[in-house]
CSV table of C-alpha atoms and ligand atoms in Angstrom, one decimal:
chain,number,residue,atom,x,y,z
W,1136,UNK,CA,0.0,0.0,0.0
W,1137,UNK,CA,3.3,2.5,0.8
W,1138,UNK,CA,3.9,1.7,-2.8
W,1139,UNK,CA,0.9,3.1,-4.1
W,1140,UNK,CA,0.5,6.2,-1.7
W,1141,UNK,CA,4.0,7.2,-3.2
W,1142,UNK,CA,2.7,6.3,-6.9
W,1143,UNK,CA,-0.2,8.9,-6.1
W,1144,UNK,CA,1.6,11.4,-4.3
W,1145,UNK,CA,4.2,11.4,-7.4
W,1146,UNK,CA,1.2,11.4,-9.8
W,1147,UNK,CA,-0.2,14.5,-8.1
W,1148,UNK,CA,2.9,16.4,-7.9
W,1149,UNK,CA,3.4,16.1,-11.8
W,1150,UNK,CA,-0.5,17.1,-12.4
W,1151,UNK,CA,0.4,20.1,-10.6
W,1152,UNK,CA,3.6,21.1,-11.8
W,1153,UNK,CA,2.2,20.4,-15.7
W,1154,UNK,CA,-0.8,22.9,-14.7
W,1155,UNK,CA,1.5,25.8,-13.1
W,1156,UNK,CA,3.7,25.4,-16.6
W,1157,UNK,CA,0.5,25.9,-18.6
W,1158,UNK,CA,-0.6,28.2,-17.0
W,1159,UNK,CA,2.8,30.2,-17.3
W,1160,UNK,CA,2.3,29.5,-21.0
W,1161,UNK,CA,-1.1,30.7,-21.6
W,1162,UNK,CA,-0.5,33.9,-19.2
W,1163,UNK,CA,2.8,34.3,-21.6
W,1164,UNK,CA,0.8,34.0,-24.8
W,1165,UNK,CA,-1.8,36.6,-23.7
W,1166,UNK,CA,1.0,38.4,-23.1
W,1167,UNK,CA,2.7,38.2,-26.3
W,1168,UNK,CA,-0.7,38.8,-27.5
W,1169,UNK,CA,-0.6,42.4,-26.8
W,1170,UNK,CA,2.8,43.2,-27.4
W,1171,UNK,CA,3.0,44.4,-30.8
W,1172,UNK,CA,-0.2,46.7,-29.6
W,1173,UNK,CA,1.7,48.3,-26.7
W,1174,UNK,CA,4.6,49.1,-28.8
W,1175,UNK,CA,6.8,46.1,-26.8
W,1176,UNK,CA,8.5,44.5,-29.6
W,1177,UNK,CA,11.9,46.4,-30.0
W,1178,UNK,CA,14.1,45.4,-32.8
W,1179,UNK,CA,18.3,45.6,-32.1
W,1180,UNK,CA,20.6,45.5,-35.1
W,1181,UNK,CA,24.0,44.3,-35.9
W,1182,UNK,CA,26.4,45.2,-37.7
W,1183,UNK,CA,27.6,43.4,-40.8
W,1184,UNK,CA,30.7,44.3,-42.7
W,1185,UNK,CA,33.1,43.7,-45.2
W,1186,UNK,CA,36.9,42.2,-45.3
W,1187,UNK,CA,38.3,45.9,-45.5
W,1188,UNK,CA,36.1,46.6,-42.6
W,1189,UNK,CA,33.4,48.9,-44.1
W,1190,UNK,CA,30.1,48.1,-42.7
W,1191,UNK,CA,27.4,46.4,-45.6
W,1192,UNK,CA,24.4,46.4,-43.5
W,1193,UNK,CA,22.6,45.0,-40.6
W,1194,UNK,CA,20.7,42.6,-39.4
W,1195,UNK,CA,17.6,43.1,-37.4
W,1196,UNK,CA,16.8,40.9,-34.2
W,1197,UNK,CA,13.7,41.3,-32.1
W,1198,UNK,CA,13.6,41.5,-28.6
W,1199,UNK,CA,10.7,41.8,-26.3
W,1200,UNK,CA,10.5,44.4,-24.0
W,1201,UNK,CA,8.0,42.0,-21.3
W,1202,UNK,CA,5.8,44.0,-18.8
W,1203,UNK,CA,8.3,42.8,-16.5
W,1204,UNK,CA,11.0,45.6,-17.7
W,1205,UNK,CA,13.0,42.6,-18.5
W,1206,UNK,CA,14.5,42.7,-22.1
W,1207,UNK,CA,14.1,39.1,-23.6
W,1208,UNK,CA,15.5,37.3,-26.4
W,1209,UNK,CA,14.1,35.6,-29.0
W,1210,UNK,CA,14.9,32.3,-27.5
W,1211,UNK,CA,12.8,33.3,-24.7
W,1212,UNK,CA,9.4,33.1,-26.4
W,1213,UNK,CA,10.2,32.2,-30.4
W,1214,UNK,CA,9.0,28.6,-29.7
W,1215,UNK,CA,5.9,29.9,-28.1
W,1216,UNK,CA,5.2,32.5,-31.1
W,1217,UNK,CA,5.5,30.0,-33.7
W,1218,UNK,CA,3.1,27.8,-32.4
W,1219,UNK,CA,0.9,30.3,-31.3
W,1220,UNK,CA,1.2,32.3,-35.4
W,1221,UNK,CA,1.8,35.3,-33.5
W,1222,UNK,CA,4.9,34.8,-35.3
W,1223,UNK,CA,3.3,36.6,-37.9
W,1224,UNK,CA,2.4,39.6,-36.4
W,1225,UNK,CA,5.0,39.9,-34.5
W,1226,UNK,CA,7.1,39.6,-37.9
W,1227,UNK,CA,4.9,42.5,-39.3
W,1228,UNK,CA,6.5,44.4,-36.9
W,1229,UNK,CA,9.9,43.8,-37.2
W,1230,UNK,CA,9.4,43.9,-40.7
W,1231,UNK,CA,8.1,47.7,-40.6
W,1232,UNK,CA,10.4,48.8,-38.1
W,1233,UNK,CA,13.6,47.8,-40.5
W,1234,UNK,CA,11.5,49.3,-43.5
W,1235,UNK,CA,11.6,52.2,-41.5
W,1236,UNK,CA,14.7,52.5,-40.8
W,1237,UNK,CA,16.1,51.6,-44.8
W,1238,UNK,CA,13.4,55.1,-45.5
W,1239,UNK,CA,15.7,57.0,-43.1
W,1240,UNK,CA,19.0,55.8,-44.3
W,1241,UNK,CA,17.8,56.3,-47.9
W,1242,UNK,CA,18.2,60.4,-47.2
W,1243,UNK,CA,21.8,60.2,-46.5
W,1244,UNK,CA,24.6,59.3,-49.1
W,1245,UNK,CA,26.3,57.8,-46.3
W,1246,UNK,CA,24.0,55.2,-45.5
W,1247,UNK,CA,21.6,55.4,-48.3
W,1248,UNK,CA,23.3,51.6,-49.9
W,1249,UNK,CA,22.7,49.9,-46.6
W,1250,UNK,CA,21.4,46.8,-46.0
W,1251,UNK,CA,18.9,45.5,-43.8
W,1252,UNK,CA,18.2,41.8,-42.7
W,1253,UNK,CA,15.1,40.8,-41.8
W,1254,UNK,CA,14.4,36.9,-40.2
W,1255,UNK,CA,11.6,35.4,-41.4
W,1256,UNK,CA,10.5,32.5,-39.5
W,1257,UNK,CA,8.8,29.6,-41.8
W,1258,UNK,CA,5.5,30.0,-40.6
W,1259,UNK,CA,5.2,33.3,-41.6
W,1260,UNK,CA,6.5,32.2,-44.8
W,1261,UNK,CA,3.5,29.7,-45.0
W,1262,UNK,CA,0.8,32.5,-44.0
W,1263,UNK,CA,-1.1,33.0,-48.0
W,1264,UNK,CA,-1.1,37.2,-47.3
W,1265,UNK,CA,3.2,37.4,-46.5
W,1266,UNK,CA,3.7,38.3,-49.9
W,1267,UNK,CA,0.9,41.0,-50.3
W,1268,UNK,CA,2.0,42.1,-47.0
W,1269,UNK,CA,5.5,42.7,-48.1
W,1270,UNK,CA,5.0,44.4,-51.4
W,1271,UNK,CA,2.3,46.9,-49.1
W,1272,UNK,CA,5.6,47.9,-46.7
W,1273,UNK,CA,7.8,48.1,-49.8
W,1274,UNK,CA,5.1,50.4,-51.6
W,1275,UNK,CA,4.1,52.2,-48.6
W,1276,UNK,CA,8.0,53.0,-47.4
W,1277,UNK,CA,9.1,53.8,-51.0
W,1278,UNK,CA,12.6,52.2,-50.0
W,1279,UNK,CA,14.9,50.1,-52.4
W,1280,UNK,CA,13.7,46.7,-51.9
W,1281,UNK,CA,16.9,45.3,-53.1
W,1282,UNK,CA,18.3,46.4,-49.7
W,1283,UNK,CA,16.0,44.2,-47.9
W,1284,UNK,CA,17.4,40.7,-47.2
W,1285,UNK,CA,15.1,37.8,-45.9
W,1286,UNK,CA,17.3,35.4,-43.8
W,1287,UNK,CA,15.5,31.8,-43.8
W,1288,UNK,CA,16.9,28.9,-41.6
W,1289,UNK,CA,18.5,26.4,-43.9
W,1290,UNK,CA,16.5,23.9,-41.6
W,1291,UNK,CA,13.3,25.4,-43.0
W,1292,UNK,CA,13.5,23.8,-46.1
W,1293,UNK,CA,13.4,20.1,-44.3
W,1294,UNK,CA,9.5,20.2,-44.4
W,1295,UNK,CA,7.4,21.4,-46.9
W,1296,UNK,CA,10.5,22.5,-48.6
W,1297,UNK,CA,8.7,23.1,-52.2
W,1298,UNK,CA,6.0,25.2,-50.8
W,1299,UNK,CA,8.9,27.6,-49.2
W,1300,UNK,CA,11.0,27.5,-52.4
W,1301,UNK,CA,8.1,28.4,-54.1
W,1302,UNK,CA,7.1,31.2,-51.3
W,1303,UNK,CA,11.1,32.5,-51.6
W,1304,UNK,CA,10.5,32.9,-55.3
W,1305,UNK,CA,7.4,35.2,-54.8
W,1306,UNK,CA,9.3,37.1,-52.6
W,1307,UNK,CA,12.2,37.5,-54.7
W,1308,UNK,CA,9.6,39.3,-57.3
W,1309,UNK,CA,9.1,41.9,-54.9
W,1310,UNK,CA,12.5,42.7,-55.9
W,1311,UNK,CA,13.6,41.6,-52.0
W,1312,UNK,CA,16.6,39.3,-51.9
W,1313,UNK,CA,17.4,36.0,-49.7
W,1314,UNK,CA,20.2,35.0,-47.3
W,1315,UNK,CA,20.0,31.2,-46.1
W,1316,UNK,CA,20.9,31.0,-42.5
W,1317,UNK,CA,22.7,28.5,-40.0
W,1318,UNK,CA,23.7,27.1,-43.4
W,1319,UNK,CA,25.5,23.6,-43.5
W,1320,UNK,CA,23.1,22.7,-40.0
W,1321,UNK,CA,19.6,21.8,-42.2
W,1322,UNK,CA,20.0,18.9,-44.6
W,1323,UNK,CA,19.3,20.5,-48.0
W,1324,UNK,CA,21.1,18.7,-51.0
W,1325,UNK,CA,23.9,20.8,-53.3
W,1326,UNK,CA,21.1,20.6,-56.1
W,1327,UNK,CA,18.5,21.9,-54.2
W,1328,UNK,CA,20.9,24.8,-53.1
W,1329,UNK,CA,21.4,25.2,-56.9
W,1330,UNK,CA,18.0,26.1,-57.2
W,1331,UNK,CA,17.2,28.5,-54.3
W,1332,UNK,CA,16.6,32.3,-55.3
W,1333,UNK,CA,19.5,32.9,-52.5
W,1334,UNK,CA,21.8,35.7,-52.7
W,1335,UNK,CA,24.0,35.1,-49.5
W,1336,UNK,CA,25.4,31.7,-47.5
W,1337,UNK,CA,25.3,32.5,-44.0
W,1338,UNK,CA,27.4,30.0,-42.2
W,1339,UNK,CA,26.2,28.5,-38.9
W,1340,UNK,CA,29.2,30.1,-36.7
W,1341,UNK,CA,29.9,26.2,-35.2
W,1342,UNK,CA,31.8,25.8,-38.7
W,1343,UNK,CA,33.9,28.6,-37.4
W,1344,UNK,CA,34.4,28.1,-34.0
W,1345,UNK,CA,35.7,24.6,-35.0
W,1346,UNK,CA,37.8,26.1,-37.6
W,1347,UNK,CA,40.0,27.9,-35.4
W,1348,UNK,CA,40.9,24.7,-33.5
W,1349,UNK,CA,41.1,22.2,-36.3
W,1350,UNK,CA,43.2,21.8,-39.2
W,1351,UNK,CA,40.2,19.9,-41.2
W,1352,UNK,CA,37.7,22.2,-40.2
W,1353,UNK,CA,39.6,24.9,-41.8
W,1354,UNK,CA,39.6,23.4,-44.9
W,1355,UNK,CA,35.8,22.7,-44.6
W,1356,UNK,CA,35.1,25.8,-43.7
W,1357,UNK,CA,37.6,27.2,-47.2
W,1358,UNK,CA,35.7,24.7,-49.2
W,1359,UNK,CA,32.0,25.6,-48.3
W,1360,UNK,CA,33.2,29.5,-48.8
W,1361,UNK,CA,34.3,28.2,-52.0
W,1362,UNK,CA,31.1,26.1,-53.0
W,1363,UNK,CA,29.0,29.4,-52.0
W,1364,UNK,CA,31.3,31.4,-54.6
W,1365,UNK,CA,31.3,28.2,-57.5
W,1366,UNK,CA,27.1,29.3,-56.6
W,1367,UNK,CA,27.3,32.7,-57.0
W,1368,UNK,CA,25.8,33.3,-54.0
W,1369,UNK,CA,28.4,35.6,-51.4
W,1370,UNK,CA,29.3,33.7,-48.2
W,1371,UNK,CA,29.1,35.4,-44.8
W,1372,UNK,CA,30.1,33.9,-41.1
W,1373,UNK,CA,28.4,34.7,-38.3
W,1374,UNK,CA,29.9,34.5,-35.0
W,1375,UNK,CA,33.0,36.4,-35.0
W,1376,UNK,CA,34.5,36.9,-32.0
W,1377,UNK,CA,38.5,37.4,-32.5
W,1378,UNK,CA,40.5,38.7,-34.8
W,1379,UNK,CA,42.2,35.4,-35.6
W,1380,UNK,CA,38.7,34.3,-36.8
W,1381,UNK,CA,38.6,37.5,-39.0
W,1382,UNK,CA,42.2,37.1,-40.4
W,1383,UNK,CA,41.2,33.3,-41.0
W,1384,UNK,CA,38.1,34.0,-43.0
W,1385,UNK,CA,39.6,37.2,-45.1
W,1386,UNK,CA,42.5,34.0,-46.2
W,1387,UNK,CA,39.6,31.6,-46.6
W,1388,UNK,CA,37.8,34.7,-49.2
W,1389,UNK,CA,35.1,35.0,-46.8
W,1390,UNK,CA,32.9,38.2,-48.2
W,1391,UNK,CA,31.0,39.4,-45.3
W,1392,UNK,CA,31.3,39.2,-41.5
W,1393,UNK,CA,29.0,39.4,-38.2
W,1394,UNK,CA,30.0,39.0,-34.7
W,1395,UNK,CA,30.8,40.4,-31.7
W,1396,UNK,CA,34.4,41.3,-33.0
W,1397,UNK,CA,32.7,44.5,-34.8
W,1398,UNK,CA,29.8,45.2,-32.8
W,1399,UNK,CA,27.1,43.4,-30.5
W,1400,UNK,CA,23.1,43.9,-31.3
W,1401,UNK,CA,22.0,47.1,-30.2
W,1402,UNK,CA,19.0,49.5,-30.6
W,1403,UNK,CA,18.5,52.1,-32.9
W,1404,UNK,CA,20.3,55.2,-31.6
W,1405,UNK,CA,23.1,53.3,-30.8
W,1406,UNK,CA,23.6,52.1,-34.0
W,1407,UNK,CA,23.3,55.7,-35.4
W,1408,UNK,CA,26.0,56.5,-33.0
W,1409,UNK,CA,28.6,53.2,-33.8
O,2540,C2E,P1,20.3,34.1,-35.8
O,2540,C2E,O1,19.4,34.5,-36.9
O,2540,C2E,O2,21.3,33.0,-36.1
O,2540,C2E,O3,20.9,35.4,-35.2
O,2540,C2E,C1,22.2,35.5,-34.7
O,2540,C2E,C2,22.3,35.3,-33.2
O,2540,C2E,O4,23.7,35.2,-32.8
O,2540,C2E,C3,21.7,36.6,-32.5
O,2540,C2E,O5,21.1,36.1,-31.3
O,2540,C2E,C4,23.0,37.3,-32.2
O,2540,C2E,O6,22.9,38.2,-31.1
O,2540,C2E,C5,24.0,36.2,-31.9
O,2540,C2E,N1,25.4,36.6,-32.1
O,2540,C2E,C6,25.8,37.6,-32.9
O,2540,C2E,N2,27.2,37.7,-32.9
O,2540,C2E,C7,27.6,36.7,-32.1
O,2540,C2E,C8,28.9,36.3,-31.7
O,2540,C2E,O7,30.0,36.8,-32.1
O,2540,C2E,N3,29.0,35.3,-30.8
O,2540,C2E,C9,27.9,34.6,-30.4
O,2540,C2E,N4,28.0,33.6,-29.5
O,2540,C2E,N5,26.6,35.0,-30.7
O,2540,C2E,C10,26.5,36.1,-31.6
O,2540,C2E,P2,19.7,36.6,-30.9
O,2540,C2E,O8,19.5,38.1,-31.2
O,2540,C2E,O9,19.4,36.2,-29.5
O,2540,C2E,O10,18.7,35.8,-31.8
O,2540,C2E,C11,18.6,34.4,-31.7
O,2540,C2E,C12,17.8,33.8,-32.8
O,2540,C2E,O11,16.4,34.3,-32.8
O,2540,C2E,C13,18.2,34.3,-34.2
O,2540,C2E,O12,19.3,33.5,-34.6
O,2540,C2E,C14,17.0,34.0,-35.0
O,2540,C2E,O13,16.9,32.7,-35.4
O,2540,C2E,C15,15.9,34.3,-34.1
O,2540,C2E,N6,15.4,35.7,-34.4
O,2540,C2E,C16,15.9,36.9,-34.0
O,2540,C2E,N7,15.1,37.9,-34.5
O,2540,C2E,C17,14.1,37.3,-35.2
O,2540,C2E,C18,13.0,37.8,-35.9
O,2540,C2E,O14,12.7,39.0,-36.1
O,2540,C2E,N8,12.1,36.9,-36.5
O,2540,C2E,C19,12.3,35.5,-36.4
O,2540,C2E,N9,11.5,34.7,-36.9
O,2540,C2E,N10,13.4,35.0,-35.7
O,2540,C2E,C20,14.3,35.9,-35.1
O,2541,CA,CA1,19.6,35.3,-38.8
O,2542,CA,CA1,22.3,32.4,-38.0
């Protein structure tokens, strides 16, 4: 009978601690709910810049500014977005603040060829109205679209892979351009690289970190550069943190560069200032 007293107890403790966590995840979702409405959703951009050290553009990452003051980061409450297709308006948001900011820059010779990177999570790229959505902002914003970049996870294409490639395509008509990210992590084949509208390899930083400790690595990380180039796509490595790394990749013909080396994410004004 102990046995089964302890079986119950156990039983009851996990009830309880599975309704506390759904209950932290509903209360969260509501939350997230009316983020974009309260003007919580903050984007942060980093740098991204060339071997000779002139910057090319940034990219935009979201944070979340939670009614607790605390500043979280997409890891924090992606997951919960995604499943939730808040994704999508949360996305919206992003989208129109880097929109806003490529209107800004396009006054100034000095930053008027700047890009901006915008992630677009693959259930936003499912939703049937991304596209009309897109061209509106472009239209409405009267910036270059060929300085927006759309960064999709290479790990995206895994499911429904023909339904993105075809979404990527309509987006490319916009006149928008594509980077693939964490590339060489997914599973996608050479020939189905061949045939993605992408314009930039970014290569997952684990390729790069293992570079700089590895003789073999090296030369895997020189020969995916290379395959990127054979492509004509331009390769960029994320994850930069020394300057060995950066005098490693300008020998491997790297292209473009992101990392904390340059500059970590920041908000707007900052930027402005760095
Ligand atoms: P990601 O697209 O691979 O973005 C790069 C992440 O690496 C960023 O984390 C950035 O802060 C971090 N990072 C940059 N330089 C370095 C470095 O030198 N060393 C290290 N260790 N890390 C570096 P963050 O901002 O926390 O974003 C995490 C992920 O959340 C992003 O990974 C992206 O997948 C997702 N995410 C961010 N913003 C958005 C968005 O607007 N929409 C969607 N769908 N996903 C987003
Ligand atoms: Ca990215
Ligand atoms: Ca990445």
């Amino acid at each position: 009978r102990a046995n089964t007293t302890i079986s119950m107890a156990l039983l009851a403790a996990i009830f309880a601690i599975y309704r506390i966590d759904s209950g932290r995840r509903l209360r969260m979702e509501r939350e997230l709910g009316r983020a974009v409405r309260n003007g919580d959703i903050e984007v942060h951009y980093q740098p991204q810049v060339r071997g000779n050290g002139m910057v090319s553009g940034v990219e935009a990452l979201l944070r979340w500014r939670h009614p607790s003051g605390r500043l979280l980061s997409p890891e924090a409450f992606i997951h919960l977005a995604e499943e939730s297709t808040l994704i999508r308006e949360i996305g919206l948001e992003v989208l129109r603040q880097a929109c806003e900011l490529l209107q800004a820059w396009s006054t100034d010779p000095r930053t008027r060829s700047l890009r901006v990177a915008v992630n677009i999570s693959p259930v936003q790229l499912l939703d049937d109205s991304l596209v009309a959505s897109v061209a509106q902002r472009i239209q409405a914003t009267g910036i270059d679209p060929s300085l927006l970049e759309f960064e999709l996870t290479e790990s995206a294409l895994s499911t429904e892979g023909a339904a993105m490639i075809a979404r990527m395509d309509a987006l490319e008509s916009t006149g928008v351009s594509w980077a693939l990210d964490d590339f060489g992590t997914g599973y996608s084949s050479l020939a189905t690289l061949r045939t993605l509208p992408v314009r930039t390899l970014k290569i997952d930083r684990q390729f790069l970190a293992e570079a700089t400790r590895q003789e073999s690595a090296q030369r895997l990380l020189g020969k995916i550069i290379e395959i990127s180039h054979v492509m004509g796509m331009d390769a960029l490595v994320e994850g930069v943190e020394t300057r060995e790394q950066r005098d490693l990749l300008i020998h491997l013909g790297c292209d473009h560069f992101q990392g904390y080396l340059f500059a970590r994410p920041m908000p707007r004004a900052a930027l402005h200032a760095w």
